[in-house]
Amino acid sequence: ITVSPSEAIIIPRRKKDDPDNTTPKSYPMTSKQIVKRIGHIMQRAKMKNVNPLAKARVPIVKLFDPVSGFNVDICINNTLGRYNTALLRKYTLIDPRMRQLGLLIKYWAKRRRINEPYKGTLSSYAYILLVIFYLQRVEPPVLPCLQRLYNGVEDSPEVPEHLVGGCNVYYDKTFVQFPSTRRNHHPLGMLVLGFFHYFAYEFPYDDKVVSIARGRLLDKAEKDWQTPEELLHDA
């Protein structure tokens, strides 16, 4: 949800210097206050397991929709999140196996109870990044690195910058699929096995991190990740 200044929810308060304490004054609500308000609204709407996490780094409301059967996270004014969502959607449109593998890995992580970052494990979003990275590096690749493409040309000097909050959110929206000679035809089951094998036996956990923006492994020093606490914070 994006709340613009003109649409900001307000809360009535009283002026401190009002002798009668009767003159109302309204103030814009903070993201934390909005999250709490949404939590109350969702409870009245009969949503289940409503949990406003107002003190989280990005305040969200977690809930379960009994009609659709979906677990839902609602956050406020997370502008970068909107661009990240658009990027993930583009990857799902390139090859349906990306969505299928992503759902399988998320289900596996949920069943193993290792998808709760506030308990020291990875988020669902982080697992999707691992899926995309694996599909970028498998041979032949299932997915390209969209952030390094411009009109389908990899590492073009014309790759633009679109900065939002100091981050470059550009990706190539024109890419459709690889040429038939470069296309990966592995069945989903082979990709599932390959994913687990890579991250169980091949991934260099000691000194590398994944980057779907560059489509390759990065040194931890490049990301300035030096301690387990920093790794957990950025995950």
mmCIF file of N, CA and C in Angstrom, residues 97 101 104 134-135 138-140 142 184-198:
data_model
loop_
_atom_site.group_PDB
_atom_site.id
_atom_site.type_symbol
_atom_site.label_atom_id
_atom_site.label_comp_id
_atom_site.label_asym_id
_atom_site.label_seq_id
_atom_site.Cartn_x
_atom_site.Cartn_y
_atom_site.Cartn_z
ATOM 1 N N ARG A 97 8.595 -22.219 -15.356
ATOM 2 C CA ARG A 97 9.287 -23.048 -14.358
ATOM 3 C C ARG A 97 9.836 -22.221 -13.205
ATOM 4 N N LEU A 101 9.092 -23.589 -9.578
ATOM 5 C CA LEU A 101 10.187 -23.910 -8.672
ATOM 6 C C LEU A 101 10.130 -23.029 -7.427
ATOM 7 N N LEU A 104 7.515 -24.354 -5.052
ATOM 8 C CA LEU A 104 7.971 -25.592 -4.415
ATOM 9 C C LEU A 104 8.967 -25.308 -3.294
ATOM 10 N N TYR A 134 19.786 -19.399 -9.163
ATOM 11 C CA TYR A 134 20.091 -20.735 -9.665
ATOM 12 C C TYR A 134 19.675 -20.883 -11.129
ATOM 13 N N LEU A 135 18.504 -20.356 -11.478
ATOM 14 C CA LEU A 135 18.031 -20.465 -12.860
ATOM 15 C C LEU A 135 18.835 -19.584 -13.817
ATOM 16 N N VAL A 138 22.328 -22.027 -14.101
ATOM 17 C CA VAL A 138 22.265 -23.370 -14.641
ATOM 18 C C VAL A 138 22.604 -23.330 -16.122
ATOM 19 N N GLU A 139 23.163 -24.429 -16.649
ATOM 20 C CA GLU A 139 23.545 -24.484 -18.061
ATOM 21 C C GLU A 139 22.662 -25.442 -18.833
ATOM 22 N N PRO A 140 22.068 -24.980 -19.963
ATOM 23 C CA PRO A 140 21.963 -23.573 -20.351
ATOM 24 C C PRO A 140 21.025 -22.828 -19.404
ATOM 25 N N VAL A 142 18.032 -20.819 -17.619
ATOM 26 C CA VAL A 142 16.582 -20.707 -17.773
ATOM 27 C C VAL A 142 16.178 -19.239 -17.833
ATOM 28 N N ASN A 184 16.824 -23.646 -22.378
ATOM 29 C CA ASN A 184 16.928 -24.767 -21.449
ATOM 30 C C ASN A 184 15.623 -25.558 -21.475
ATOM 31 N N HIS A 185 15.731 -26.892 -21.641
ATOM 32 C CA HIS A 185 14.536 -27.732 -21.716
ATOM 33 C C HIS A 185 14.477 -28.746 -20.576
ATOM 34 N N HIS A 186 15.229 -28.497 -19.499
ATOM 35 C CA HIS A 186 15.219 -29.429 -18.377
ATOM 36 C C HIS A 186 13.833 -29.493 -17.744
ATOM 37 N N PRO A 187 13.358 -30.695 -17.389
ATOM 38 C CA PRO A 187 12.064 -30.792 -16.690
ATOM 39 C C PRO A 187 12.174 -30.197 -15.291
ATOM 40 N N LEU A 188 11.023 -29.862 -14.728
ATOM 41 C CA LEU A 188 10.993 -29.220 -13.420
ATOM 42 C C LEU A 188 11.680 -30.070 -12.359
ATOM 43 N N GLY A 189 11.465 -31.391 -12.403
ATOM 44 C CA GLY A 189 12.077 -32.260 -11.405
ATOM 45 C C GLY A 189 13.593 -32.178 -11.402
ATOM 46 N N MET A 190 14.196 -32.072 -12.590
ATOM 47 C CA MET A 190 15.649 -31.956 -12.680
ATOM 48 C C MET A 190 16.115 -30.626 -12.085
ATOM 49 N N LEU A 191 15.342 -29.574 -12.301
ATOM 50 C CA LEU A 191 15.711 -28.273 -11.739
ATOM 51 C C LEU A 191 15.588 -28.279 -10.219
ATOM 52 N N VAL A 192 14.582 -28.970 -9.682
ATOM 53 C CA VAL A 192 14.446 -29.074 -8.224
ATOM 54 C C VAL A 192 15.666 -29.767 -7.630
ATOM 55 N N LEU A 193 16.049 -30.901 -8.206
ATOM 56 C CA LEU A 193 17.222 -31.625 -7.713
ATOM 57 C C LEU A 193 18.481 -30.783 -7.858
ATOM 58 N N GLY A 194 18.608 -30.089 -8.986
ATOM 59 C CA GLY A 194 19.776 -29.251 -9.205
ATOM 60 C C GLY A 194 19.866 -28.116 -8.203
ATOM 61 N N PHE A 195 18.732 -27.523 -7.869
ATOM 62 C CA PHE A 195 18.699 -26.435 -6.888
ATOM 63 C C PHE A 195 19.240 -26.908 -5.542
ATOM 64 N N PHE A 196 18.708 -28.029 -5.047
ATOM 65 C CA PHE A 196 19.143 -28.519 -3.742
ATOM 66 C C PHE A 196 20.606 -28.972 -3.777
ATOM 67 N N HIS A 197 21.020 -29.597 -4.868
ATOM 68 C CA HIS A 197 22.407 -30.047 -4.962
ATOM 69 C C HIS A 197 23.362 -28.860 -4.952
ATOM 70 N N TYR A 198 23.016 -27.812 -5.691
ATOM 71 C CA TYR A 198 23.903 -26.650 -5.773
ATOM 72 C C TYR A 198 24.081 -25.992 -4.408
#
